[in-house]
């Protein structure tokens, strides 16, 4: 997936293709009448975007679709770049519902019907880590330049602080929160405010960002509905109280946030540096391997980074070697004559991962199937099969990566591994292995997308 490309680049052709964009909407029929729920959202990694297959994705997308499916409705999306435009669309009666990473605020509650909330967040003051002074208290905020997205919850928060503390000033800016965070990272402005879920995603791309101060607690993101849609608001709240909704929210947390490691400035700074210095040498090899196996190039690049930090001469104490850290036996079985040749190694690693993927049961859905294939690449197919059987015995779902993350570490637990076919394994390692690869892939995917954009036309 290409989250940062979606969150930083203009919407472009995809937005123009969405029904209803830029058109004056007639008075809306209720979804019960039309069978269609019309929703305004924002183009960003934490809301709605197009994934690498150009299919809609994102936390708000997934939750709205699950709600609509529970009612038998289709969803028609209107996608905007700014929160102000989302709310204007809702107020103009063009859509039934706004789902765009919106904080519930009294100023919004007076204009719209508050829908159910779904994601806890904290509003954070974010500056460059080398900023001096780096404000560590509200009083010190008077000493720094602050710009925030216009008509946002951040502007409301700062306005209240201005009334309580002398000296604090801020400007509203038409740019998105993600764009302002990028400007802070590039030291084009002092500080900005952002929701913690946005900071969590964006900091991996801009390691120089520093959370200087948490400004709120107990806030939640949620939906808003048009003022003339009380019945729909009631249905949304009713759905939020169901077990189905609780499961959907858990799945969104796992898919979009659960794998993001605690922030490691040194690791991510090194990754971003190596994207510039090392990755270009291997882009053609990753692209060729994708064409040969169907395994996406950004996933292969993330796997190679996890294995060797893109060092084709890497050698481990256990004897695995090369950019994909292949064992001698694996390399020989795949016809590799030189594990230190990156072209051979990347091709072999891709074929090996494709084999792990293909040999899993067909009923395992994506992305769980890919995560289990990566775990098999790391720990071995036999141990993954053991863990799947153990999952069944424990009443867990062996096709769910969320459940398998809990079960795999039991392969190192003496209460469980003696009863498995392949015995002891460091089962916690593939869990961290997959988590890091997912994290790296998000960052690397942006670089690959930028490379495709800048490449000359054939």
Short mmCIF file of C-alpha atoms in Angstrom, two decimals:
data_model
loop_
_atom_site.label_atom_id
_atom_site.label_comp_id
_atom_site.label_asym_id
_atom_site.label_seq_id
_atom_site.Cartn_x
_atom_site.Cartn_y
_atom_site.Cartn_z
CA UNK A 1 0.00 0.00 0.00
CA UNK A 2 1.07 3.60 -0.54
CA UNK A 3 -0.18 5.52 2.43
CA UNK A 4 2.07 8.58 2.33
CA UNK A 5 1.61 9.01 -1.40
CA UNK A 6 -2.11 9.00 -0.76
CA UNK A 7 -1.82 11.39 2.14
CA UNK A 8 0.57 13.91 0.60
CA UNK A 9 -0.19 13.89 -3.12
CA UNK A 10 -3.25 15.48 -4.75
CA UNK A 11 -6.21 13.22 -5.22
CA UNK A 12 -5.89 13.44 -9.01
CA UNK A 13 -7.79 11.24 -11.43
CA UNK A 14 -9.10 8.87 -8.75
CA UNK A 15 -11.03 11.71 -7.13
CA UNK A 16 -12.47 12.85 -10.44
CA UNK A 17 -13.85 9.38 -11.03
CA UNK A 18 -15.80 9.31 -7.76
CA UNK A 19 -19.50 9.82 -8.23
CA UNK A 20 -20.81 13.14 -7.02
CA UNK A 21 -17.45 14.96 -6.74
CA UNK A 22 -17.79 18.63 -7.52
CA UNK A 23 -21.46 18.34 -8.43
CA UNK A 24 -24.37 20.05 -6.74
CA UNK A 25 -26.30 17.29 -4.99
CA UNK A 26 -30.10 17.12 -4.98
CA UNK A 27 -31.95 16.55 -1.74
CA UNK A 28 -30.82 13.15 -0.53
CA UNK A 29 -33.12 10.20 -0.21
CA UNK A 30 -32.52 8.21 2.94
CA UNK A 31 -30.27 5.16 2.48
CA UNK A 32 -33.27 2.92 3.19
CA UNK A 33 -34.96 4.35 0.10
CA UNK A 34 -32.01 4.51 -2.30
CA UNK A 35 -29.92 1.64 -1.01
CA UNK A 36 -26.89 3.98 -1.04
CA UNK A 37 -25.11 5.66 1.85
CA UNK A 38 -23.33 8.81 0.65
CA UNK A 39 -20.23 9.64 2.65
CA UNK A 40 -17.73 12.51 2.63
CA UNK A 41 -14.17 11.69 3.63
CA UNK A 42 -10.63 12.98 3.37
CA UNK A 43 -7.78 11.56 1.32
CA UNK A 44 -5.20 10.42 3.89
CA UNK A 45 -3.54 7.30 5.29
CA UNK A 46 -5.62 7.48 8.47
CA UNK A 47 -8.96 7.92 6.68
CA UNK A 48 -9.40 6.89 2.99
CA UNK A 49 -6.88 6.22 0.21
CA UNK A 50 -6.24 3.99 -2.80
CA UNK A 51 -3.94 1.04 -2.10
CA UNK A 52 -1.34 -0.37 -4.47
CA UNK A 53 -4.09 -2.17 -6.41
CA UNK A 54 -6.03 1.13 -6.66
CA UNK A 55 -8.71 -0.25 -4.38
CA UNK A 56 -10.16 2.00 -1.65
CA UNK A 57 -8.76 1.38 1.82
CA UNK A 58 -8.20 3.17 5.13
CA UNK A 59 -9.62 3.10 8.65
CA UNK A 60 -12.69 5.22 7.92
CA UNK A 61 -13.33 3.36 4.67
CA UNK A 62 -13.33 -0.03 6.37
CA UNK A 63 -15.62 1.00 9.23
CA UNK A 64 -18.16 2.75 7.01
CA UNK A 65 -18.29 -0.21 4.65
CA UNK A 66 -18.88 -2.61 7.54
CA UNK A 67 -21.72 -0.41 8.84
CA UNK A 68 -23.28 -0.13 5.37
CA UNK A 69 -22.99 -3.87 4.74
CA UNK A 70 -24.84 -4.56 7.99
CA UNK A 71 -27.74 -2.61 6.51
CA UNK A 72 -27.46 -3.98 2.97
CA UNK A 73 -26.43 -0.61 1.50
CA UNK A 74 -23.83 0.42 -1.04
CA UNK A 75 -21.42 3.27 -0.21
CA UNK A 76 -20.84 6.23 -2.51
CA UNK A 77 -17.77 8.28 -1.54
CA UNK A 78 -17.02 11.94 -2.03
CA UNK A 79 -13.33 12.51 -1.30
CA UNK A 80 -11.87 15.87 -0.28
CA UNK A 81 -8.42 17.09 0.69
CA UNK A 82 -9.47 19.20 3.69
CA UNK A 83 -11.70 18.71 6.73
CA UNK A 84 -13.40 22.04 6.04
CA UNK A 85 -14.53 20.77 2.64
CA UNK A 86 -15.81 17.52 4.18
CA UNK A 87 -17.94 19.44 6.67
CA UNK A 88 -19.13 21.88 4.02
CA UNK A 89 -20.31 18.94 1.91
CA UNK A 90 -22.20 17.54 4.89
CA UNK A 91 -23.76 20.89 5.72
CA UNK A 92 -24.82 21.44 2.10
CA UNK A 93 -26.80 18.22 2.17
CA UNK A 94 -24.61 16.50 -0.44
CA UNK A 95 -23.90 13.49 1.78
CA UNK A 96 -25.50 11.63 4.66
CA UNK A 97 -22.40 11.15 6.76
CA UNK A 98 -18.88 12.53 7.25
CA UNK A 99 -16.16 10.03 8.16
CA UNK A 100 -12.83 11.82 7.95
CA UNK A 101 -10.91 11.44 11.20
CA UNK A 102 -13.13 14.02 12.89
CA UNK A 103 -12.83 14.83 16.57
CA UNK A 104 -16.16 15.36 18.29
CA UNK A 105 -16.29 19.03 19.31
CA UNK A 106 -19.03 21.27 20.78
CA UNK A 107 -18.65 23.61 17.78
CA UNK A 108 -19.41 20.71 15.43
CA UNK A 109 -22.11 19.20 17.64
CA UNK A 110 -24.12 22.43 17.20
CA UNK A 111 -24.07 22.07 13.39
CA UNK A 112 -24.36 18.31 12.91
CA UNK A 113 -25.59 15.16 14.61
CA UNK A 114 -22.69 13.41 16.38
CA UNK A 115 -22.32 9.85 15.21
CA UNK A 116 -20.56 7.02 17.00
CA UNK A 117 -16.93 7.41 18.00
CA UNK A 118 -14.34 4.77 17.23
CA UNK A 119 -10.67 5.74 17.80
CA UNK A 120 -9.09 7.29 20.92
CA UNK A 121 -6.57 10.01 20.10
CA UNK A 122 -4.47 12.70 21.74
CA UNK A 123 -3.83 16.08 20.14
CA UNK A 124 -0.07 16.59 20.08
CA UNK A 125 2.19 19.57 19.53
CA UNK A 126 4.82 18.41 17.05
CA UNK A 127 8.09 20.23 16.32
CA UNK A 128 11.44 19.41 14.74
CA UNK A 129 13.62 17.50 17.20
CA UNK A 130 16.38 20.12 16.78
CA UNK A 131 14.04 23.06 17.47
CA UNK A 132 15.26 25.46 20.11
CA UNK A 133 13.42 26.08 22.30
CA UNK A 134 11.50 22.80 22.24
CA UNK A 135 8.33 23.59 24.21
CA UNK A 136 7.66 21.14 27.02
CA UNK A 137 4.81 23.05 28.68
CA UNK A 138 1.82 25.07 27.52
CA UNK A 139 3.52 28.24 28.80
CA UNK A 140 6.53 27.60 26.55
CA UNK A 141 4.26 27.42 23.49
CA UNK A 142 4.33 31.21 23.43
CA UNK A 143 7.95 31.00 22.28
CA UNK A 144 7.38 29.05 19.04
CA UNK A 145 5.71 29.52 15.67
CA UNK A 146 2.57 27.36 15.36
CA UNK A 147 0.46 26.73 12.27
CA UNK A 148 -2.46 24.34 12.07
CA UNK A 149 -4.95 23.20 9.47
CA UNK A 150 -7.71 25.74 8.99
CA UNK A 151 -11.14 25.02 10.50
CA UNK A 152 -9.75 22.04 12.38
CA UNK A 153 -10.10 20.75 15.93
CA UNK A 154 -6.53 21.99 16.43
CA UNK A 155 -7.61 25.56 15.75
CA UNK A 156 -10.39 25.16 18.32
CA UNK A 157 -7.93 23.82 20.89
CA UNK A 158 -5.42 26.60 20.34
CA UNK A 159 -8.14 29.25 20.49
CA UNK A 160 -9.09 27.98 23.95
CA UNK A 161 -5.43 28.03 25.03
CA UNK A 162 -5.04 31.58 23.78
CA UNK A 163 -7.86 32.60 26.11
CA UNK A 164 -6.20 30.86 29.05
CA UNK A 165 -2.52 31.66 28.50
CA UNK A 166 -1.01 34.94 27.40
CA UNK A 167 1.47 35.05 24.58
CA UNK A 168 0.36 31.98 22.59
CA UNK A 169 -0.27 32.78 18.94
CA UNK A 170 -1.02 30.60 15.93
CA UNK A 171 -2.01 30.81 12.30
CA UNK A 172 -4.51 28.72 10.38
CA UNK A 173 -3.18 27.22 7.16
CA UNK A 174 -5.08 25.74 4.19
CA UNK A 175 -2.66 22.79 3.98
CA UNK A 176 -3.53 19.38 5.41
CA UNK A 177 -2.15 18.15 8.72
CA UNK A 178 0.14 15.72 6.90
CA UNK A 179 1.54 18.50 4.72
CA UNK A 180 2.16 20.70 7.75
CA UNK A 181 3.97 17.85 9.49
CA UNK A 182 6.17 17.49 6.40
CA UNK A 183 6.90 21.23 6.53
CA UNK A 184 7.90 20.96 10.19
CA UNK A 185 10.19 18.02 9.37
CA UNK A 186 11.82 20.09 6.65
CA UNK A 187 12.17 23.02 9.10
CA UNK A 188 9.99 25.28 6.99
CA UNK A 189 7.86 26.12 10.02
CA UNK A 190 8.16 25.77 13.76
CA UNK A 191 5.44 23.47 15.10
CA UNK A 192 1.98 22.15 14.31
CA UNK A 193 -0.76 20.17 16.02
CA UNK A 194 -1.83 16.71 14.91
CA UNK A 195 -3.82 13.75 16.20
CA UNK A 196 -1.66 11.01 17.69
CA UNK A 197 -2.74 8.43 15.10
CA UNK A 198 -1.57 10.73 12.28
CA UNK A 199 1.72 11.42 14.08
CA UNK A 200 2.23 7.71 14.60
CA UNK A 201 1.98 7.04 10.87
CA UNK A 202 3.85 10.09 9.54
CA UNK A 203 6.83 10.00 11.92
CA UNK A 204 8.10 6.86 10.25
CA UNK A 205 8.61 8.89 7.08
CA UNK A 206 9.97 11.93 8.91
CA UNK A 207 12.02 10.72 11.88
CA UNK A 208 13.05 14.27 12.81
CA UNK A 209 9.54 15.02 14.04
CA UNK A 210 9.33 15.26 17.83
CA UNK A 211 6.22 15.17 19.99
CA UNK A 212 6.87 18.11 22.26
CA UNK A 213 3.64 18.06 24.24
CA UNK A 214 0.31 16.26 24.60
CA UNK A 215 -2.49 18.83 24.71
CA UNK A 216 -5.60 16.70 25.25
CA UNK A 217 -6.71 13.42 26.76
CA UNK A 218 -9.81 11.33 26.30
CA UNK A 219 -10.64 12.60 22.80
CA UNK A 220 -12.07 10.21 20.22
CA UNK A 221 -12.52 10.32 16.48
CA UNK A 222 -15.97 9.62 15.13
CA UNK A 223 -18.58 10.31 12.50
CA UNK A 224 -20.95 13.22 11.98
CA UNK A 225 -24.32 13.06 10.27
CA UNK A 226 -26.38 15.71 8.55
CA UNK A 227 -28.78 17.52 10.87
CA UNK A 228 -31.80 16.11 9.00
CA UNK A 229 -30.71 12.48 9.45
CA UNK A 230 -31.73 11.57 13.04
CA UNK A 231 -32.92 8.10 12.05
CA UNK A 232 -29.60 7.33 10.36
CA UNK A 233 -27.71 8.67 13.39
CA UNK A 234 -29.68 6.32 15.62
CA UNK A 235 -28.89 3.37 13.35
CA UNK A 236 -25.18 4.23 13.40
CA UNK A 237 -25.16 4.40 17.19
CA UNK A 238 -27.06 1.13 17.43
CA UNK A 239 -24.53 -0.56 15.13
CA UNK A 240 -21.65 0.82 17.21
CA UNK A 241 -23.02 -1.03 20.21
CA UNK A 242 -22.90 -4.43 18.50
CA UNK A 243 -20.24 -7.12 18.70
CA UNK A 244 -19.86 -6.80 14.93
CA UNK A 245 -18.80 -3.16 15.29
CA UNK A 246 -16.39 -3.96 18.11
CA UNK A 247 -14.77 -6.60 15.91
CA UNK A 248 -14.55 -4.18 12.98
CA UNK A 249 -12.80 -1.58 15.14
CA UNK A 250 -10.34 -4.16 16.44
CA UNK A 251 -9.57 -5.23 12.88
CA UNK A 252 -8.98 -1.63 11.81
CA UNK A 253 -6.60 -1.07 14.72
CA UNK A 254 -4.69 -4.22 13.81
CA UNK A 255 -4.57 -3.57 10.06
CA UNK A 256 -3.59 0.09 10.10
CA UNK A 257 -1.88 0.75 13.44
CA UNK A 258 -1.22 -2.44 15.38
CA UNK A 259 2.03 -3.30 13.60
CA UNK A 260 3.63 0.13 13.99
CA UNK A 261 6.51 -0.21 16.41
CA UNK A 262 7.22 2.20 19.19
CA UNK A 263 9.09 5.06 17.57
CA UNK A 264 12.80 4.40 17.05
CA UNK A 265 14.49 7.54 15.76
CA UNK A 266 17.83 5.88 15.06
CA UNK A 267 16.32 2.94 13.14
CA UNK A 268 14.03 5.06 11.02
CA UNK A 269 16.66 7.70 10.34
CA UNK A 270 18.94 4.92 9.09
CA UNK A 271 16.14 3.46 6.95
CA UNK A 272 15.38 6.79 5.31
CA UNK A 273 19.09 7.37 4.66
CA UNK A 274 19.51 3.93 3.12
CA UNK A 275 16.45 4.45 0.93
CA UNK A 276 18.43 7.24 -0.71
CA UNK A 277 21.86 5.62 -0.63
CA UNK A 278 21.27 1.87 -1.13
CA UNK A 279 17.78 1.12 -2.42
CA UNK A 280 18.31 2.59 -5.92
CA UNK A 281 20.99 -0.05 -6.59
CA UNK A 282 18.41 -2.84 -6.22
CA UNK A 283 15.18 -1.35 -7.59
CA UNK A 284 15.52 -3.14 -10.92
CA UNK A 285 16.11 -6.47 -9.16
CA UNK A 286 13.05 -6.07 -6.93
CA UNK A 287 10.91 -5.07 -9.93
CA UNK A 288 12.16 -8.06 -11.92
CA UNK A 289 11.42 -10.40 -9.03
CA UNK A 290 7.89 -9.00 -8.76
CA UNK A 291 7.28 -9.67 -12.45
CA UNK A 292 8.58 -13.22 -12.07
CA UNK A 293 6.73 -14.19 -8.89
CA UNK A 294 3.89 -11.75 -8.29
CA UNK A 295 5.33 -10.81 -4.89
CA UNK A 296 5.13 -6.98 -4.68
CA UNK A 297 8.45 -5.15 -5.03
CA UNK A 298 7.88 -3.01 -1.94
CA UNK A 299 7.26 -6.15 0.16
CA UNK A 300 10.45 -7.76 -1.18
CA UNK A 301 12.41 -4.59 -0.49
CA UNK A 302 11.07 -4.47 3.08
CA UNK A 303 11.93 -8.15 3.57
CA UNK A 304 15.46 -7.56 2.26
CA UNK A 305 15.88 -4.55 4.52
CA UNK A 306 14.79 -6.56 7.54
CA UNK A 307 17.21 -9.32 6.61
CA UNK A 308 20.33 -7.36 5.67
CA UNK A 309 19.69 -3.60 5.58
CA UNK A 310 20.28 -3.99 1.82
CA UNK A 311 23.85 -5.15 2.30
CA UNK A 312 24.59 -7.80 -0.38
CA UNK A 313 27.72 -8.87 1.52
CA UNK A 314 25.94 -9.49 4.83
CA UNK A 315 26.89 -12.65 6.73
CA UNK A 316 25.33 -13.80 10.00
CA UNK A 317 27.02 -15.83 12.76
CA UNK A 318 24.75 -18.76 11.81
CA UNK A 319 25.96 -18.80 8.21
CA UNK A 320 23.07 -17.20 6.34
CA UNK A 321 24.36 -14.78 3.73
CA UNK A 322 23.55 -12.05 1.27
CA UNK A 323 20.91 -9.38 0.84
CA UNK A 324 18.11 -11.93 1.48
CA UNK A 325 20.12 -13.85 4.13
CA UNK A 326 19.58 -17.25 2.52
CA UNK A 327 20.76 -20.45 4.13
CA UNK A 328 23.09 -22.62 2.09
CA UNK A 329 20.46 -25.34 1.73
CA UNK A 330 17.74 -22.92 0.61
CA UNK A 331 20.06 -21.24 -1.87
CA UNK A 332 21.12 -24.57 -3.38
CA UNK A 333 17.51 -25.76 -3.66
CA UNK A 334 16.70 -22.59 -5.61
CA UNK A 335 19.69 -22.86 -7.93
CA UNK A 336 21.68 -19.97 -6.46
CA UNK A 337 25.38 -20.28 -7.18
CA UNK A 338 26.43 -17.17 -5.27
CA UNK A 339 24.39 -15.92 -2.30
CA UNK A 340 26.34 -12.65 -2.33
CA UNK A 341 25.11 -11.80 -5.84
CA UNK A 342 22.11 -9.54 -5.12
CA UNK A 343 20.34 -10.32 -8.40
CA UNK A 344 20.43 -14.05 -7.73
CA UNK A 345 19.59 -13.63 -4.06
CA UNK A 346 16.60 -11.33 -4.59
CA UNK A 347 15.18 -13.63 -7.26
CA UNK A 348 15.64 -16.64 -5.01
CA UNK A 349 14.18 -14.92 -1.96
CA UNK A 350 11.14 -13.90 -3.98
CA UNK A 351 10.64 -17.44 -5.30
CA UNK A 352 11.02 -18.86 -1.80
CA UNK A 353 8.46 -16.44 -0.34
CA UNK A 354 6.10 -17.15 -3.26
CA UNK A 355 6.41 -20.86 -2.49
CA UNK A 356 5.62 -20.26 1.21
CA UNK A 357 2.61 -18.22 0.11
CA UNK A 358 1.37 -20.77 -2.43
CA UNK A 359 1.61 -23.73 -0.05
CA UNK A 360 -0.72 -22.22 2.53
CA UNK A 361 -4.38 -23.31 2.42
CA UNK A 362 -6.37 -21.45 -0.23
CA UNK A 363 -9.04 -20.30 2.22
CA UNK A 364 -6.67 -18.00 4.13
CA UNK A 365 -7.60 -14.43 3.14
CA UNK A 366 -5.25 -11.55 2.45
CA UNK A 367 -3.42 -9.89 4.06
CA UNK A 368 -3.27 -12.70 6.65
CA UNK A 369 -1.97 -15.12 4.02
CA UNK A 370 1.02 -12.87 3.24
CA UNK A 371 1.85 -12.43 6.93
CA UNK A 372 1.76 -16.19 7.50
CA UNK A 373 3.97 -16.70 4.44
CA UNK A 374 6.48 -14.22 5.90
CA UNK A 375 6.37 -16.06 9.21
CA UNK A 376 7.07 -19.30 7.33
CA UNK A 377 9.99 -17.61 5.55
CA UNK A 378 11.39 -16.64 8.94
CA UNK A 379 10.78 -19.63 11.18
CA UNK A 380 10.06 -22.45 8.75
CA UNK A 381 6.88 -23.94 7.35
CA UNK A 382 6.80 -26.80 9.85
CA UNK A 383 6.70 -24.50 12.87
CA UNK A 384 3.93 -22.42 11.27
CA UNK A 385 1.91 -25.58 10.67
CA UNK A 386 2.48 -26.55 14.31
CA UNK A 387 1.24 -23.15 15.43
CA UNK A 388 -1.84 -23.42 13.22
CA UNK A 389 -2.72 -26.76 14.78
CA UNK A 390 -2.10 -25.35 18.24
CA UNK A 391 -4.40 -22.43 17.38
CA UNK A 392 -7.21 -24.86 16.61
CA UNK A 393 -6.67 -26.64 19.91
CA UNK A 394 -6.86 -23.32 21.77
CA UNK A 395 -10.02 -22.20 20.01
CA UNK A 396 -8.17 -19.60 17.94
CA UNK A 397 -8.49 -18.97 14.21
CA UNK A 398 -5.44 -20.37 12.38
CA UNK A 399 -6.29 -18.25 9.32
CA UNK A 400 -6.15 -14.98 11.30
CA UNK A 401 -2.80 -13.25 11.73
CA UNK A 402 -4.15 -11.49 14.82
CA UNK A 403 -4.76 -14.85 16.49
CA UNK A 404 -1.54 -16.39 15.19
CA UNK A 405 0.46 -13.53 16.71
CA UNK A 406 -0.73 -14.82 20.07
CA UNK A 407 -0.14 -18.50 19.30
CA UNK A 408 3.27 -18.47 17.59
CA UNK A 409 5.16 -17.40 20.75
CA UNK A 410 3.79 -20.52 22.47
CA UNK A 411 6.26 -22.52 20.37
CA UNK A 412 8.82 -21.34 22.93
CA UNK A 413 6.63 -22.22 25.93
CA UNK A 414 7.40 -25.57 27.57
CA UNK A 415 3.73 -26.01 28.38
CA UNK A 416 2.97 -26.27 24.65
CA UNK A 417 5.90 -27.04 22.38
CA UNK A 418 6.54 -30.62 23.60
CA UNK A 419 3.20 -31.60 22.11
CA UNK A 420 3.96 -30.18 18.66
CA UNK A 421 5.47 -32.14 15.78
CA UNK A 422 8.47 -29.89 15.21
CA UNK A 423 9.10 -28.98 18.84
CA UNK A 424 10.68 -25.85 20.26
CA UNK A 425 11.08 -22.68 18.21
CA UNK A 426 11.58 -19.01 19.04
CA UNK A 427 8.01 -18.33 18.03
CA UNK A 428 8.08 -14.71 19.13
CA UNK A 429 10.64 -13.94 16.40
CA UNK A 430 8.30 -14.24 13.37
CA UNK A 431 5.80 -11.98 15.14
CA UNK A 432 8.38 -9.20 15.42
CA UNK A 433 9.73 -10.08 11.97
CA UNK A 434 6.36 -9.50 10.31
CA UNK A 435 5.68 -6.40 12.38
CA UNK A 436 8.94 -4.75 11.31
CA UNK A 437 8.47 -5.69 7.65
CA UNK A 438 4.99 -4.15 7.62
CA UNK A 439 6.42 -1.01 9.16
CA UNK A 440 9.33 -0.81 6.73
CA UNK A 441 7.06 -1.54 3.77
CA UNK A 442 4.93 1.52 4.43
CA UNK A 443 7.99 3.78 4.32
CA UNK A 444 9.67 2.02 1.38
CA UNK A 445 6.43 2.02 -0.62
CA UNK A 446 6.52 5.80 -0.74
CA UNK A 447 10.02 5.76 -2.22
CA UNK A 448 9.01 3.22 -4.86
CA UNK A 449 5.90 5.23 -5.73
CA UNK A 450 8.02 8.36 -6.09
CA UNK A 451 10.45 6.46 -8.31
CA UNK A 452 7.59 5.33 -10.56
CA UNK A 453 6.24 8.88 -10.74
CA UNK A 454 9.62 10.38 -11.67
CA UNK A 455 10.59 7.66 -14.16
CA UNK A 456 10.59 8.80 -17.81
CA UNK A 457 7.75 7.53 -19.96
CA UNK A 458 8.66 4.55 -22.16
#
